[in-house]
Amino acid sequence: MKTNDVLLRNVTKVVVFIILLFALHLFMGGHYNPGGGFVAGLISAGAITLTLIAYDTQTVKSMLNINTIMMTGVGLLFAVGTGMIGIIMGDPFLTHKFGHVDLPILGDTSLHTATIFDLGVYLVVVGVTLTIIQTIGESD
Amino acid sequence: MSFLHLAIFLPFLMAMLIPIFYRWTKQLHTGWIVLPIPVILFIYFLTFIPQTMDGVVTQTMPWIPSLGINFTVVVDGLSLLFALLITGIGSLVTFYSIFYLGKKKERLNNFYAFLFIFMTAMLGVVLSDNLVVLYLFWEMTSISSFLLIGYWYHRERSRYGARKSLLITVFGGLMLLGGILLLHVITGSFSLREIISEATIVQSSSLFIPAMIFILLGAFTKSAQVPFHIWLPDAMEAPTPVSAYLHSATMVKAGIYLVARFTPLFAVSGAWFWTITLVGIVTLFWGSITATKKTDLKAILAYSTISQLGLIMTLLGVGAAALHFDSWNDNIYIGAIVAAVFHLFNHATFKGSLFMMVGIVDHETGTRDIRRLGGLMQIMPITATIAFIGTFAMAGLPPFNGFLSKEMFFQSMVDVTSLNLFHAETWGVILPVIAWIGSIFTFVYSMIIFFKTFGGKFKPHLLPKKPHEAPIGLLLPPMILAALVVITGFFPNLIAKPLLEPAVKSIMPSLYGTDYSIHISFWHGFTMALAMTAGVIILGILLYKTANRWKPFITEKVPAFFRWGKAYDNSLYYMEQGSYRFTLWVMTGWLRTYLNYMLTAFIILMLGTIFATDALNFDISTISRVTMMDYVLVLVVIVTLIGIVFSKSRITSIILLGAMGYTISIFFIVARAPDLALTQLVIETISVVLYLLVFYHLPQFSNIEEKPRWLSAKTFISIGVGLTVFLISLSAYDTTFFPSISQYYIDNTYTKAAGKNIVNVILVDFRGFDTLFETAVLAIASIGIFGMIKLRLTRRGKNENK
């Protein structure tokens, strides 16, 4: 039986972007406001799960052609790599650097390597959640 | 490393080379290749006689110097006597086994390797001064003896005997180790001679008696004293050369050696005197009585060995009294030590020859059962002569050496009655009586061995083989031993001066430097001992003649308590059964049982600690104010909790669990933890979805929804756990000993880490290391789920097409 869930799909199309933007907001504001890589990752995964519910796994796969396990690995690499910055600079492992940097277009920007670490966390969380949901969803 | 060390290891090195020789010299019997080793060692040890007559030879090689363990070899009279017995009888046994074991059908490489490992172990035991090294060699004798008893491993009885002897001797060995460690604790030394030189410290220590008991347990198990004697008769499943060597001449005397060695240390104690004397006399009595009822020649010899070892042990026990008298020359109790050492030598000679004789009979007739043997005197005259000398020496008849040592034994037993120590004046009189009765039975079984085998009627129809005289190779070793029996019988002073005197001096070290000397006289006048021997002969002959009348009494009417072998089998059986039952009872295989164990242990340990340390104190005044919001939330949590526990269906439980999770996230909001609240909300959603998924896929047949039972162990355990955790939290709440470090984070979050969300800064910056590995945990979990679902090694169709 094929149900026509046009309502769900159309709402999804709109809502997913709002959710993703919210996730981005939580991620970027994590250092100053509640949020951070973990919650942002979970919410992003939630957005993708919503599309999974509205469509089916094949469609989502064609939309987002990502190997989620690879994504987890890349996230871990980011996290460990950020730690390596400290070692390269002659500090202990995971010593973060921050400060104001003059970027070509954006001008004077405050940057923090902790963001890269958080990005690693974000990628791992998204990868892990999607891996779990997809594997369980695809198994029969 | 001196040549003395090398001498100990020479048989061991040979044992390592035996497989090579065995492979490359197929034509030659392996025994011929290895025979020179014990002969060389025997001659080498003979050269020590002049040196040990007035002192000791010491050689040290460091092994583990930091622990005070050095391989110190000391040759004194006692060690030398043993070393000569080991190498001398070792040579004869090696020679004998060349003719006894066939080249084609036996695995000779194994046999000689085991035998030579044993020889090294035995030499190490008697020559080591360091107790740890002694223990090492001691266990080596147990293991090589185990291998030799189980040499014909395809026989069930061999394996049984080997296992029994290993269990008992290793039990004793471990006790010995305990005794050694206790002595080390007392004196701080592992060196036997150093410990003996500090005897007064040991004697005043509170560990004196435990150390003594442990060491005696080691000695008694090894020397087959009652009730540890049961392994020796079963060890008779070994090839006869092994029985002759290990279980008559050498290994069983390791315990004797140990007792003799420790005499200067422990002999001041009455416990030592009485334990050894009584155990020895009981062993003597029990062994001799049991020997008379056996029908297998080797079994008779096994019990006779037990009995004779008991005799030597008794003598050593009585000899301990000598330490309490100052002047040596009119000290009658030292005679017991002399008798012990002399009988030790005599027993090794005649018992070795008797075992070899039995081996010959077995080899030539095919049986060892005395009910089938008889009348072999004319057919095997040389063997009969050897048997005659051996058995009559064992029975203690003149003119053989057994007569002399038995006279000395009786003399010491009579002397004990006049001892004024350790209450010997009242109870000492039982010793000569038991010894005398035991000797009568010794006489009886000696006669049984000789006359049942060689006397009487010849029964060729009962014999598997047609008997004939053995080849000279088999006869030569027992002939040499029998000749020794006769020579030492006629001229005992030949060995008294060079061998026995140094041995007695090393048992009683204070004899060094005195003008003490042994003189064994063949004829010593009409004494009590001579009368006792006459009584033994008369009563022995009577008992032998009437054996058919009284034998049923000891074969059938022995109380079950005295059936030691049966007790061993039963205890082993019940131990196995008991541990099996216990394991079945405890390890039910139910996870809920193990959870009950763990939680009960948790409750007991925690509450026990709280009450033992009086830790339960709390102060309500420091508790912060509780708002209306808190009450409402707690109420919601309690209601959902009760719902989860008592709900009839699983889906209700899952939804209530979700409700509780959301309530907790509200708690986080109330407690001003926005990050936690966010995460808790999302995670709770995901886990509820996963629960529902699992619930949906539950198989149909186990879908019976059951209500948890009210009154069960589970209820009490869960209430207990809740109460315990409650009490712990309450007590821990008020115990802030140091100010919190959180102020540091509050102060430095912006200045040092450029952030304002303290939680996130702590997570990624101050303590980012934890976060790194928590992400790793997540990654592992996802890969685990992926692996478990995708990887199915069993074929899919098989599992699901029901």
Short mmCIF file of C-alpha atoms in Angstrom, two decimals, chain B residues 138 169 172-173 175-176 212-225 228 231 251-260 262 272 276 279 309 313:
data_model
loop_
_atom_site.label_atom_id
_atom_site.label_comp_id
_atom_site.label_asym_id
_atom_site.label_seq_id
_atom_site.Cartn_x
_atom_site.Cartn_y
_atom_site.Cartn_z
CA TRP B 138 62.85 -31.80 45.72
CA THR B 169 54.41 -35.69 47.20
CA GLY B 172 54.26 -32.38 50.90
CA GLY B 173 56.63 -30.39 48.74
CA MET B 175 54.32 -27.76 52.77
CA LEU B 176 58.09 -27.99 52.78
CA MET B 212 58.53 -27.84 62.14
CA ILE B 213 55.11 -29.16 61.18
CA PHE B 214 55.46 -27.96 57.61
CA ILE B 215 58.88 -29.47 57.17
CA LEU B 216 57.77 -32.73 58.74
CA LEU B 217 54.78 -32.90 56.40
CA GLY B 218 57.20 -32.60 53.49
CA ALA B 219 59.40 -35.33 54.90
CA PHE B 220 56.55 -37.69 55.80
CA THR B 221 54.86 -37.48 52.41
CA LYS B 222 58.10 -38.11 50.59
CA SER B 223 59.15 -40.96 52.82
CA ALA B 224 55.75 -42.64 52.73
CA GLN B 225 54.97 -42.41 56.43
CA PHE B 228 50.85 -40.60 53.46
CA TRP B 231 51.20 -43.65 47.12
CA MET B 251 63.67 -41.00 46.70
CA VAL B 252 61.76 -42.35 49.67
CA LYS B 253 64.86 -41.63 51.71
CA ALA B 254 64.76 -37.97 50.80
CA GLY B 255 62.33 -37.48 53.68
CA ILE B 256 64.71 -39.34 55.99
CA TYR B 257 67.47 -37.09 54.76
CA LEU B 258 65.40 -34.02 55.50
CA VAL B 259 64.56 -35.16 59.02
CA ALA B 260 68.20 -36.01 59.68
CA PHE B 262 66.92 -30.67 60.44
CA TRP B 272 59.77 -33.27 67.27
CA ILE B 276 58.81 -38.55 64.48
CA VAL B 279 54.77 -41.66 63.19
CA LEU B 309 61.38 -46.31 56.46
CA MET B 313 62.30 -42.55 61.13
#
